[in-house]
mmCIF file of C-alpha atoms and ligand atoms in Angstrom:
data_model
loop_
_atom_site.group_PDB
_atom_site.id
_atom_site.type_symbol
_atom_site.label_atom_id
_atom_site.label_comp_id
_atom_site.label_asym_id
_atom_site.label_seq_id
_atom_site.Cartn_x
_atom_site.Cartn_y
_atom_site.Cartn_z
ATOM 1 C CA MET M 1 -44.452 11.848 -143.416
ATOM 2 C CA ASN M 2 -40.992 10.928 -144.508
ATOM 3 C CA ILE M 3 -40.166 8.420 -141.755
ATOM 4 C CA LYS M 4 -38.635 5.155 -142.952
ATOM 5 C CA ASN M 5 -36.902 2.326 -141.120
ATOM 6 C CA ILE M 6 -33.395 1.495 -142.292
ATOM 7 C CA SER M 7 -33.417 -1.169 -139.566
ATOM 8 C CA ASP M 8 -35.291 -1.670 -136.272
ATOM 9 C CA ARG M 9 -32.876 0.761 -134.656
ATOM 10 C CA VAL M 10 -32.067 3.208 -137.430
ATOM 11 C CA ILE M 11 -34.890 5.398 -138.654
ATOM 12 C CA TYR M 12 -34.775 7.979 -141.427
ATOM 13 C CA CYS M 13 -36.348 11.289 -140.371
ATOM 14 C CA GLY M 14 -35.145 13.760 -143.015
ATOM 15 C CA VAL M 15 -37.073 16.289 -145.083
ATOM 16 C CA ASN M 16 -37.387 17.161 -148.764
ATOM 17 C CA ASP M 17 -36.831 20.663 -150.077
ATOM 18 C CA ARG M 18 -38.623 21.206 -153.391
ATOM 19 C CA THR M 19 -38.817 24.999 -153.259
ATOM 20 C CA THR M 20 -35.255 26.291 -152.877
ATOM 21 C CA ASP M 21 -34.071 27.356 -156.330
ATOM 22 C CA LEU M 22 -30.347 27.597 -155.704
ATOM 23 C CA PHE M 23 -28.338 25.475 -153.273
ATOM 24 C CA GLU M 24 -25.717 27.675 -151.571
ATOM 25 C CA GLY M 25 -27.208 30.478 -153.668
ATOM 26 C CA LEU M 26 -25.307 29.027 -156.622
ATOM 27 C CA TRP M 27 -26.405 25.587 -157.778
ATOM 28 C CA ASP M 28 -29.767 24.937 -159.410
ATOM 29 C CA LEU M 29 -32.062 22.286 -157.980
ATOM 30 C CA PRO M 30 -34.355 21.084 -160.788
ATOM 31 C CA THR M 31 -35.453 18.063 -158.736
ATOM 32 C CA GLY M 32 -34.997 19.542 -155.263
ATOM 33 C CA VAL M 33 -32.751 18.261 -152.502
ATOM 34 C CA SER M 34 -33.203 16.250 -149.312
ATOM 35 C CA TYR M 35 -31.737 17.065 -145.918
ATOM 36 C CA ASN M 36 -31.237 13.614 -144.445
ATOM 37 C CA SER M 37 -31.331 12.893 -140.736
ATOM 38 C CA TYR M 38 -31.516 9.646 -138.790
ATOM 39 C CA VAL M 39 -32.476 8.489 -135.321
ATOM 40 C CA VAL M 40 -30.489 5.633 -133.768
ATOM 41 C CA ARG M 41 -32.217 3.917 -130.864
ATOM 42 C CA GLY M 42 -30.063 2.063 -128.335
ATOM 43 C CA SER M 43 -31.307 0.179 -125.287
ATOM 44 C CA ASP M 44 -30.220 3.026 -122.977
ATOM 45 C CA ALA M 45 -30.163 6.151 -125.123
ATOM 46 C CA SER M 46 -31.081 7.559 -128.492
ATOM 47 C CA ALA M 47 -29.090 9.722 -130.877
ATOM 48 C CA ILE M 48 -30.035 11.854 -133.839
ATOM 49 C CA ILE M 49 -27.393 11.777 -136.567
ATOM 50 C CA ASP M 50 -27.239 15.067 -138.496
ATOM 51 C CA ALA M 51 -30.240 17.385 -138.587
ATOM 52 C CA SER M 52 -31.940 19.735 -141.036
ATOM 53 C CA ASP M 53 -32.083 23.289 -142.281
ATOM 54 C CA SER M 54 -34.129 25.915 -140.448
ATOM 55 C CA GLY M 55 -36.792 26.247 -143.153
ATOM 56 C CA HIS M 56 -38.211 22.772 -142.567
ATOM 57 C CA ALA M 57 -38.101 22.876 -138.757
ATOM 58 C CA PRO M 58 -41.803 22.191 -138.049
ATOM 59 C CA GLU M 59 -41.900 19.109 -140.271
ATOM 60 C CA TYR M 60 -38.515 17.896 -139.033
ATOM 61 C CA LEU M 61 -39.360 18.298 -135.340
ATOM 62 C CA HIS M 62 -42.621 16.468 -135.943
ATOM 63 C CA HIS M 63 -40.647 13.540 -137.375
ATOM 64 C CA ILE M 64 -38.435 13.380 -134.283
ATOM 65 C CA GLU M 65 -41.442 13.483 -131.993
ATOM 66 C CA GLU M 66 -43.220 10.724 -133.909
ATOM 67 C CA ILE M 67 -40.203 8.415 -133.862
ATOM 68 C CA LEU M 68 -39.402 8.896 -130.174
ATOM 69 C CA GLY M 69 -43.014 8.821 -129.069
ATOM 70 C CA GLY M 70 -42.692 12.081 -127.198
ATOM 71 C CA CYS M 71 -39.437 11.099 -125.407
ATOM 72 C CA ALA M 72 -36.481 13.442 -125.643
ATOM 73 C CA PRO M 73 -33.460 12.376 -127.714
ATOM 74 C CA ASP M 74 -30.262 12.109 -125.662
ATOM 75 C CA TYR M 75 -27.689 13.083 -128.302
ATOM 76 C CA LEU M 76 -27.359 14.928 -131.567
ATOM 77 C CA VAL M 77 -24.298 13.850 -133.528
ATOM 78 C CA ILE M 78 -23.066 16.679 -135.753
ATOM 79 C CA ASN M 79 -21.093 15.203 -138.635
ATOM 80 C CA HIS M 80 -21.153 18.529 -140.478
ATOM 81 C CA MET M 81 -21.996 22.053 -139.369
ATOM 82 C CA GLU M 82 -23.092 23.640 -142.643
ATOM 83 C CA PRO M 83 -26.473 25.290 -142.001
ATOM 84 C CA ASP M 84 -28.374 22.968 -144.355
ATOM 85 C CA HIS M 85 -27.842 20.389 -141.591
ATOM 86 C CA SER M 86 -27.556 22.550 -138.490
ATOM 87 C CA GLY M 87 -30.048 25.380 -139.113
ATOM 88 C CA VAL M 88 -32.693 23.648 -137.005
ATOM 89 C CA LEU M 89 -30.329 23.417 -133.996
ATOM 90 C CA PRO M 90 -31.742 26.376 -132.025
ATOM 91 C CA MET M 91 -35.261 24.962 -132.385
ATOM 92 C CA LEU M 92 -34.116 21.468 -131.392
ATOM 93 C CA LEU M 93 -32.408 22.832 -128.276
ATOM 94 C CA SER M 94 -35.417 24.936 -127.426
ATOM 95 C CA ARG M 95 -37.609 21.831 -127.490
ATOM 96 C CA TYR M 96 -35.023 19.474 -125.922
ATOM 97 C CA PRO M 97 -32.812 21.637 -123.640
ATOM 98 C CA ALA M 98 -30.884 18.642 -122.210
ATOM 99 C CA LEU M 99 -29.837 17.437 -125.675
ATOM 100 C CA LYS M 100 -26.083 16.757 -125.785
ATOM 101 C CA LEU M 101 -24.271 17.819 -128.940
ATOM 102 C CA VAL M 102 -21.664 15.271 -130.034
ATOM 103 C CA CYS M 103 -19.003 16.637 -132.356
ATOM 104 C CA ASN M 104 -15.247 17.091 -132.741
ATOM 105 C CA ALA M 105 -12.875 19.831 -131.624
ATOM 106 C CA LYS M 106 -13.196 21.765 -134.888
ATOM 107 C CA THR M 107 -16.976 21.957 -134.500
ATOM 108 C CA VAL M 108 -16.833 23.745 -131.153
ATOM 109 C CA ASP M 109 -15.856 27.120 -132.587
ATOM 110 C CA MET M 110 -18.564 26.839 -135.252
ATOM 111 C CA LEU M 111 -21.276 26.038 -132.696
ATOM 112 C CA LYS M 112 -20.352 29.202 -130.844
ATOM 113 C CA GLY M 113 -19.960 31.325 -133.959
ATOM 114 C CA PHE M 114 -23.091 30.267 -135.839
ATOM 115 C CA TYR M 115 -25.476 29.771 -132.914
ATOM 116 C CA GLY M 116 -23.829 31.020 -129.671
ATOM 117 C CA ILE M 117 -23.866 27.464 -128.287
ATOM 118 C CA GLU M 118 -21.174 26.664 -125.703
ATOM 119 C CA SER M 119 -22.765 24.179 -123.306
ATOM 120 C CA ASN M 120 -23.851 20.532 -123.480
ATOM 121 C CA VAL M 121 -21.137 19.866 -126.037
ATOM 122 C CA VAL M 122 -19.428 16.443 -126.033
ATOM 123 C CA VAL M 123 -16.175 16.460 -127.991
ATOM 124 C CA MET M 124 -15.032 13.225 -129.619
ATOM 125 C CA ALA M 125 -11.634 12.419 -131.110
ATOM 126 C CA GLU M 126 -10.559 9.946 -133.792
ATOM 127 C CA GLY M 127 -11.853 6.444 -133.090
ATOM 128 C CA GLU M 128 -13.647 7.308 -129.856
ATOM 129 C CA THR M 129 -17.011 5.688 -129.207
ATOM 130 C CA LEU M 130 -20.311 6.603 -127.604
ATOM 131 C CA SER M 131 -22.436 3.844 -126.070
ATOM 132 C CA LEU M 132 -26.202 3.960 -126.468
ATOM 133 C CA GLY M 133 -26.503 0.703 -124.490
ATOM 134 C CA ASP M 134 -26.684 -2.153 -126.966
ATOM 135 C CA ARG M 135 -25.627 0.094 -129.842
ATOM 136 C CA THR M 136 -22.282 1.882 -130.238
ATOM 137 C CA LEU M 137 -21.342 4.910 -132.304
ATOM 138 C CA GLN M 138 -17.731 5.290 -133.437
ATOM 139 C CA PHE M 139 -16.376 8.577 -134.753
ATOM 140 C CA ILE M 140 -14.040 8.864 -137.725
ATOM 141 C CA MET M 141 -12.451 12.215 -138.491
ATOM 142 C CA THR M 142 -12.660 13.134 -142.173
ATOM 143 C CA PRO M 143 -11.597 16.787 -142.264
ATOM 144 C CA MET M 144 -12.145 18.858 -145.432
ATOM 145 C CA VAL M 145 -14.807 16.615 -146.935
ATOM 146 C CA HIS M 146 -15.686 19.415 -147.489
ATOM 147 C CA TRP M 147 -15.424 21.577 -144.325
ATOM 148 C CA PRO M 148 -12.747 21.367 -141.611
ATOM 149 C CA GLU M 149 -15.051 19.758 -139.034
ATOM 150 C CA THR M 150 -16.539 17.031 -141.248
ATOM 151 C CA MET M 151 -16.560 13.526 -139.756
ATOM 152 C CA PHE M 152 -18.208 10.141 -140.292
ATOM 153 C CA THR M 153 -20.101 8.160 -137.643
ATOM 154 C CA TYR M 154 -20.154 4.360 -137.698
ATOM 155 C CA LEU M 155 -22.849 2.302 -135.992
ATOM 156 C CA GLN M 156 -20.750 -0.731 -135.154
ATOM 157 C CA GLU M 157 -23.378 -3.392 -134.473
ATOM 158 C CA GLU M 158 -25.280 -2.773 -137.705
ATOM 159 C CA GLY M 159 -22.588 -1.755 -140.187
ATOM 160 C CA VAL M 160 -24.240 1.593 -140.872
ATOM 161 C CA LEU M 161 -21.956 4.448 -141.866
ATOM 162 C CA PHE M 162 -23.177 8.038 -141.663
ATOM 163 C CA THR M 163 -21.057 10.033 -144.088
ATOM 164 C CA GLY M 164 -22.431 13.578 -144.078
ATOM 165 C CA ASP M 165 -22.243 15.165 -147.522
ATOM 166 C CA ALA M 166 -19.814 12.527 -148.808
ATOM 167 C CA LEU M 167 -21.495 10.172 -151.311
ATOM 168 C CA GLY M 168 -24.539 12.448 -151.291
ATOM 169 C CA CYS M 169 -26.289 14.166 -154.149
ATOM 170 C CA PHE M 170 -28.901 16.659 -155.248
ATOM 171 C CA GLY M 171 -32.432 15.445 -155.868
ATOM 172 C CA ALA M 172 -35.259 15.179 -153.341
ATOM 173 C CA LEU M 173 -36.399 11.676 -152.356
ATOM 174 C CA ASN M 174 -39.563 10.637 -154.152
ATOM 175 C CA GLY M 175 -41.204 8.333 -151.653
ATOM 176 C CA ALA M 176 -38.519 5.729 -151.050
ATOM 177 C CA VAL M 177 -35.316 6.375 -149.106
ATOM 178 C CA ILE M 178 -33.143 3.277 -149.701
ATOM 179 C CA ASP M 179 -31.714 2.616 -153.183
ATOM 180 C CA ASP M 180 -33.225 -0.914 -153.149
ATOM 181 C CA ASP M 181 -36.688 0.604 -153.265
ATOM 182 C CA MET M 182 -36.302 3.115 -156.110
ATOM 183 C CA ALA M 183 -35.026 3.649 -159.654
ATOM 184 C CA SER M 184 -31.758 5.217 -158.555
ATOM 185 C CA ASP M 185 -29.888 5.910 -161.832
ATOM 186 C CA HIS M 186 -30.936 9.564 -161.726
ATOM 187 C CA TYR M 187 -29.116 10.002 -158.411
ATOM 188 C CA PHE M 188 -25.870 8.642 -159.831
ATOM 189 C CA ARG M 189 -25.827 11.571 -162.288
ATOM 190 C CA GLU M 190 -26.690 13.909 -159.439
ATOM 191 C CA VAL M 191 -23.718 12.588 -157.456
ATOM 192 C CA TYR M 192 -21.458 13.787 -160.287
ATOM 193 C CA ARG M 193 -23.146 17.182 -160.209
ATOM 194 C CA TYR M 194 -23.052 17.537 -156.416
ATOM 195 C CA TYR M 195 -19.419 16.446 -156.311
ATOM 196 C CA GLY M 196 -18.427 18.782 -159.155
ATOM 197 C CA CYS M 197 -20.044 21.771 -157.459
ATOM 198 C CA ILE M 198 -19.299 21.157 -153.791
ATOM 199 C CA VAL M 199 -16.566 18.584 -153.178
ATOM 200 C CA ALA M 200 -14.264 18.451 -156.221
ATOM 201 C CA LYS M 201 -11.620 20.732 -154.729
ATOM 202 C CA TYR M 202 -11.144 18.280 -151.857
ATOM 203 C CA GLY M 203 -10.446 15.032 -153.717
ATOM 204 C CA THR M 204 -7.253 14.349 -151.744
ATOM 205 C CA PHE M 205 -9.236 14.481 -148.499
ATOM 206 C CA VAL M 206 -11.912 12.202 -149.961
ATOM 207 C CA GLU M 207 -9.185 9.661 -150.726
ATOM 208 C CA LYS M 208 -7.918 9.886 -147.115
ATOM 209 C CA ALA M 209 -11.447 9.391 -145.792
ATOM 210 C CA PHE M 210 -11.958 6.338 -148.008
ATOM 211 C CA ALA M 211 -8.671 4.844 -146.758
ATOM 212 C CA LYS M 212 -9.896 5.210 -143.168
ATOM 213 C CA ILE M 213 -13.190 3.427 -143.750
ATOM 214 C CA ALA M 214 -11.732 0.648 -145.918
ATOM 215 C CA PRO M 215 -11.380 -1.815 -142.971
ATOM 216 C CA LEU M 216 -15.014 -1.340 -141.867
ATOM 217 C CA THR M 217 -17.881 -3.632 -142.779
ATOM 218 C CA VAL M 218 -20.486 -1.281 -144.227
ATOM 219 C CA ASP M 219 -23.964 -2.465 -145.199
ATOM 220 C CA TYR M 220 -25.716 0.891 -145.373
ATOM 221 C CA ILE M 221 -24.306 4.303 -146.264
ATOM 222 C CA CYS M 222 -26.449 7.081 -144.846
ATOM 223 C CA THR M 223 -25.544 10.443 -146.356
ATOM 224 C CA THR M 224 -27.035 13.857 -145.661
ATOM 225 C CA HIS M 225 -28.400 14.266 -149.219
ATOM 226 C CA GLY M 226 -30.026 11.735 -151.532
ATOM 227 C CA PRO M 227 -30.665 8.001 -151.195
ATOM 228 C CA VAL M 228 -29.394 5.666 -148.500
ATOM 229 C CA TRP M 229 -26.993 3.431 -150.401
ATOM 230 C CA HIS M 230 -27.375 -0.300 -149.815
ATOM 231 C CA SER M 231 -27.594 -2.570 -152.874
ATOM 232 C CA ARG M 232 -25.594 -0.080 -154.972
ATOM 233 C CA ARG M 233 -23.158 0.978 -152.241
ATOM 234 C CA GLU M 234 -20.085 -0.506 -153.916
ATOM 235 C CA GLU M 235 -21.022 1.095 -157.216
ATOM 236 C CA ILE M 236 -21.406 4.547 -155.702
ATOM 237 C CA CYS M 237 -18.182 4.187 -153.694
ATOM 238 C CA GLY M 238 -16.386 3.239 -156.902
ATOM 239 C CA GLN M 239 -17.766 6.288 -158.689
ATOM 240 C CA TYR M 240 -16.768 8.508 -155.797
ATOM 241 C CA ALA M 241 -13.257 7.086 -155.630
ATOM 242 C CA ARG M 242 -12.797 7.672 -159.361
ATOM 243 C CA MET M 243 -14.018 11.233 -159.032
ATOM 244 C CA SER M 244 -11.620 11.873 -156.145
ATOM 245 C CA ARG M 245 -8.747 10.894 -158.481
ATOM 246 C CA TRP M 246 -10.264 12.833 -161.399
ATOM 247 C CA GLU M 247 -10.586 9.653 -163.454
ATOM 248 C CA GLY M 248 -12.986 10.284 -166.314
ATOM 249 C CA ASN M 249 -14.932 7.924 -168.572
ATOM 250 C CA PRO M 250 -14.154 7.950 -172.297
ATOM 251 C CA GLY M 251 -16.260 10.770 -173.649
ATOM 252 C CA VAL M 252 -16.170 14.506 -174.263
ATOM 253 C CA VAL M 253 -17.917 17.594 -172.955
ATOM 254 C CA VAL M 254 -18.088 20.245 -175.693
ATOM 255 C CA ALA M 255 -18.718 23.530 -173.879
ATOM 256 C CA TYR M 256 -19.059 26.692 -175.902
ATOM 257 C CA GLY M 257 -20.286 30.249 -176.002
ATOM 258 C CA SER M 258 -21.467 32.087 -179.069
ATOM 259 C CA MET M 259 -22.930 35.489 -179.910
ATOM 260 C CA TYR M 260 -24.143 35.027 -183.472
ATOM 261 C CA GLY M 261 -23.737 31.309 -184.162
ATOM 262 C CA ASN M 262 -20.292 31.273 -185.763
ATOM 263 C CA THR M 263 -18.642 29.801 -182.675
ATOM 264 C CA THR M 264 -21.547 27.387 -182.266
ATOM 265 C CA ALA M 265 -20.677 26.156 -185.750
ATOM 266 C CA MET M 266 -17.145 25.407 -184.509
ATOM 267 C CA ALA M 267 -18.520 23.417 -181.570
ATOM 268 C CA GLU M 268 -20.821 21.468 -183.885
ATOM 269 C CA GLU M 269 -17.950 20.774 -186.264
ATOM 270 C CA ILE M 270 -15.714 19.461 -183.473
ATOM 271 C CA ALA M 271 -18.484 17.262 -182.049
ATOM 272 C CA SER M 272 -19.131 15.845 -185.493
ATOM 273 C CA ARG M 273 -15.474 15.029 -186.027
ATOM 274 C CA LEU M 274 -15.253 13.434 -182.552
ATOM 275 C CA ALA M 275 -18.196 11.193 -183.431
ATOM 276 C CA GLU M 276 -16.525 10.233 -186.713
ATOM 277 C CA ASN M 277 -13.473 9.260 -184.681
ATOM 278 C CA GLY M 278 -15.536 6.833 -182.615
ATOM 279 C CA VAL M 279 -16.336 8.909 -179.527
ATOM 280 C CA ARG M 280 -19.792 7.790 -178.422
ATOM 281 C CA ASP M 281 -20.372 9.777 -175.240
ATOM 282 C CA ILE M 282 -20.468 13.439 -176.307
ATOM 283 C CA VAL M 283 -22.436 16.107 -174.460
ATOM 284 C CA MET M 284 -22.708 19.703 -175.685
ATOM 285 C CA TYR M 285 -23.466 22.764 -173.603
ATOM 286 C CA ASP M 286 -24.172 26.328 -174.625
ATOM 287 C CA LEU M 287 -22.620 27.984 -171.593
ATOM 288 C CA SER M 288 -24.822 31.071 -171.920
ATOM 289 C CA ARG M 289 -27.873 28.902 -171.357
ATOM 290 C CA THR M 290 -26.779 25.970 -169.191
ATOM 291 C CA PRO M 291 -26.340 26.359 -165.437
ATOM 292 C CA LEU M 292 -22.711 25.745 -164.533
ATOM 293 C CA SER M 293 -23.553 22.869 -162.170
ATOM 294 C CA HIS M 294 -24.594 20.585 -165.050
ATOM 295 C CA VAL M 295 -21.381 21.252 -166.942
ATOM 296 C CA LEU M 296 -19.230 20.651 -163.851
ATOM 297 C CA GLY M 297 -21.024 17.362 -163.228
ATOM 298 C CA GLU M 298 -20.365 16.143 -166.748
ATOM 299 C CA VAL M 299 -16.739 17.291 -166.620
ATOM 300 C CA MET M 300 -16.379 15.094 -163.516
ATOM 301 C CA ARG M 301 -17.848 12.171 -165.471
ATOM 302 C CA LEU M 302 -15.958 12.445 -168.762
ATOM 303 C CA LYS M 303 -12.248 12.603 -169.535
ATOM 304 C CA GLY M 304 -12.373 14.907 -172.542
ATOM 305 C CA LEU M 305 -13.294 18.592 -172.573
ATOM 306 C CA VAL M 306 -13.455 20.938 -175.543
ATOM 307 C CA MET M 307 -13.894 24.633 -174.823
ATOM 308 C CA VAL M 308 -14.889 26.949 -177.641
ATOM 309 C CA SER M 309 -14.984 30.698 -177.152
ATOM 310 C CA PRO M 310 -15.333 33.885 -179.137
ATOM 311 C CA THR M 311 -13.095 36.809 -178.288
ATOM 312 C CA TYR M 312 -15.132 39.377 -176.381
ATOM 313 C CA ASN M 313 -13.733 42.743 -175.256
ATOM 314 C CA SER M 314 -10.302 41.273 -176.030
ATOM 315 C CA GLU M 315 -10.969 38.495 -173.514
ATOM 316 C CA ILE M 316 -12.425 34.993 -173.309
ATOM 317 C CA TYR M 317 -16.224 35.085 -173.665
ATOM 318 C CA PRO M 318 -17.406 35.470 -170.026
ATOM 319 C CA PRO M 319 -19.401 32.211 -169.595
ATOM 320 C CA VAL M 320 -16.477 30.220 -171.024
ATOM 321 C CA ALA M 321 -14.001 32.019 -168.757
ATOM 322 C CA HIS M 322 -16.298 31.246 -165.825
ATOM 323 C CA LEU M 323 -16.136 27.522 -166.548
ATOM 324 C CA ALA M 324 -12.354 27.604 -166.968
ATOM 325 C CA ASP M 325 -11.945 29.482 -163.678
ATOM 326 C CA ALA M 326 -14.323 27.098 -161.879
ATOM 327 C CA LEU M 327 -12.288 24.106 -163.048
ATOM 328 C CA VAL M 328 -8.967 25.653 -162.071
ATOM 329 C CA ALA M 329 -10.412 26.575 -158.653
ATOM 330 C CA ARG M 330 -11.369 22.909 -158.167
ATOM 331 C CA GLY M 331 -7.864 21.703 -159.017
ATOM 332 C CA VAL M 332 -8.800 20.073 -162.320
ATOM 333 C CA LYS M 333 -6.572 17.111 -163.177
ATOM 334 C CA ASN M 334 -6.252 14.299 -165.688
ATOM 335 C CA ARG M 335 -8.398 15.905 -168.347
ATOM 336 C CA VAL M 336 -7.639 16.072 -172.046
ATOM 337 C CA ILE M 337 -8.596 19.557 -173.146
ATOM 338 C CA GLY M 338 -9.145 20.886 -176.635
ATOM 339 C CA ILE M 339 -9.394 24.621 -177.194
ATOM 340 C CA ALA M 340 -10.933 26.474 -180.104
ATOM 341 C CA GLY M 341 -12.156 29.985 -180.668
ATOM 342 C CA SER M 342 -13.078 32.764 -182.977
ATOM 343 C CA TYR M 343 -12.591 36.491 -183.301
ATOM 344 C CA ALA M 344 -13.884 39.349 -185.392
ATOM 345 C CA TRP M 345 -10.730 41.473 -185.567
ATOM 346 C CA GLY M 346 -8.302 40.705 -182.681
ATOM 347 C CA SER M 347 -7.427 37.146 -181.655
ATOM 348 C CA GLN M 348 -7.397 36.640 -177.863
ATOM 349 C CA SER M 349 -9.713 33.877 -176.630
ATOM 350 C CA VAL M 350 -7.681 30.826 -177.685
ATOM 351 C CA ARG M 351 -4.406 32.189 -176.329
ATOM 352 C CA LYS M 352 -6.009 33.213 -173.040
ATOM 353 C CA LEU M 353 -7.843 29.901 -172.612
ATOM 354 C CA VAL M 354 -4.599 27.993 -173.149
ATOM 355 C CA ALA M 355 -2.959 30.243 -170.539
ATOM 356 C CA LYS M 356 -5.662 29.358 -167.970
ATOM 357 C CA PHE M 357 -4.457 25.748 -167.959
ATOM 358 C CA GLU M 358 -0.704 26.345 -168.176
ATOM 359 C CA GLY M 359 1.115 24.516 -165.383
ATOM 360 C CA LYS M 360 -2.005 22.546 -164.446
ATOM 361 C CA PRO M 361 -1.971 18.710 -164.485
ATOM 362 C CA VAL M 362 -4.086 18.491 -167.627
ATOM 363 C CA GLU M 363 -3.167 17.963 -171.262
ATOM 364 C CA VAL M 364 -4.088 20.762 -173.623
ATOM 365 C CA ILE M 365 -3.850 19.084 -176.974
ATOM 366 C CA ALA M 366 -2.308 20.463 -180.132
ATOM 367 C CA PRO M 367 -3.474 21.801 -182.410
ATOM 368 C CA THR M 368 -5.852 24.402 -181.114
ATOM 369 C CA ALA M 369 -8.280 25.771 -183.691
ATOM 370 C CA GLU M 370 -9.105 29.334 -184.513
ATOM 371 C CA MET M 371 -11.125 31.180 -187.098
ATOM 372 C CA LYS M 372 -11.624 34.813 -188.038
ATOM 373 C CA GLN M 373 -15.272 35.877 -188.344
ATOM 374 C CA ALA M 374 -16.692 32.771 -189.997
ATOM 375 C CA MET M 375 -15.778 29.202 -190.883
ATOM 376 C CA ILE M 376 -12.691 28.688 -192.994
ATOM 377 C CA ASP M 377 -11.021 25.529 -194.286
ATOM 378 C CA ALA M 378 -7.907 26.019 -192.165
ATOM 379 C CA ALA M 379 -10.067 26.036 -189.001
ATOM 380 C CA LYS M 380 -11.919 22.938 -190.182
ATOM 381 C CA ASP M 381 -8.616 21.141 -190.739
ATOM 382 C CA ALA M 382 -7.381 22.105 -187.273
ATOM 383 C CA MET M 383 -10.635 20.984 -185.670
ATOM 384 C CA ALA M 384 -10.518 17.649 -187.493
ATOM 385 C CA GLU M 385 -6.977 17.133 -186.269
ATOM 386 C CA MET M 386 -7.931 18.164 -182.725
ATOM 387 C CA ALA M 387 -10.806 15.666 -182.701
ATOM 388 C CA SER M 388 -8.598 12.887 -184.016
ATOM 389 C CA VAL M 389 -5.906 13.530 -181.373
ATOM 390 C CA MET M 390 -8.474 13.782 -178.590
ATOM 391 C CA ALA M 391 -10.285 10.590 -179.588
ATOM 392 C CA ALA M 392 -6.991 8.705 -179.490
ATOM 393 C CA LYS M 393 -6.264 9.919 -175.951
ATOM 394 C CA LEU M 394 -9.581 9.021 -174.281
HETATM 395 FE FE1 FEO E 1 -25.015 19.553 -147.138
HETATM 396 FE FE2 FEO E 1 -21.906 20.807 -146.843
HETATM 397 O O1 FEO E 1 -23.735 20.734 -146.507
#
């Protein structure tokens, strides 16, 4: 059973999902994902903070029953309505019909739309509190991190902040729940990946949310996915703040597509020249073979990006175009981008990749590099120059 005490009054009751292949039907889950939920016990009442998906309802409901010793919870606080956290709601209400649902005004429409729920709803506004007796929950509105109704809940007496998806990550929990009790480096990489896939478009709203919680004393950060952050809470907040501003570490993602290996040779050449120019953190992805989520995560981490594409049907090679479109859709900023490409008879990919980023707050460096059919000295010279310019800008 995955029940762990964060404190005497805050108990983890979430579940691990190790069988779903694609989160949101899009993002691969090589190490699973957790749906985190917590019970807060006050002297007069108890509250569940966030819930679970529908697929793990039996296990989840068993956790609640174990923690409360057969008593009914008084409140369910809904920080976020996405069904990975609310899918179990109909089953919870069936078992505990008097359960009061604590949320904000934007959640009300979603409760009705997703589940037909209109009663027993308690609507909270910015800064309002809910007393559980000797424990107090305070509600902080954080819209668009990453849905309109998202909010944080702060347990005042214990300095515990429940942040929903914010500061969360992919990766099921392997025994321990709190970062103190595990080797947590893996989850830091998964925070980049989760953020790149799910949250990146909403960086401005993340910054606003961080400004709101800055005055609070926070000892534990309880997200809806991944570890509870305690000893590494400042580190993860720093990483998150940098991601929200699109600040990248010095390093380069080389992302390429290739049909017969000629464009791969360009990517290899550029990576080699980057290394010669002192770049130490270089990751390379064949976009035909790497799930997009891993590339997005590394683009969030690193400041440099090189995209290399053949011309295909007079267009950018589809997996490369997909990455470019995904970055533009997320409002990519502050990246140094190098573009290279190849063609067999009609040059299109380089020009069209450059056009994708025109007017965007990124720097597409000159020169670009292009080759016809197979490697030529002129392309090598351009790639060497591109690598030198990029290395100097990281
Ligand atoms: Fe984990 Fe936005 O749901």
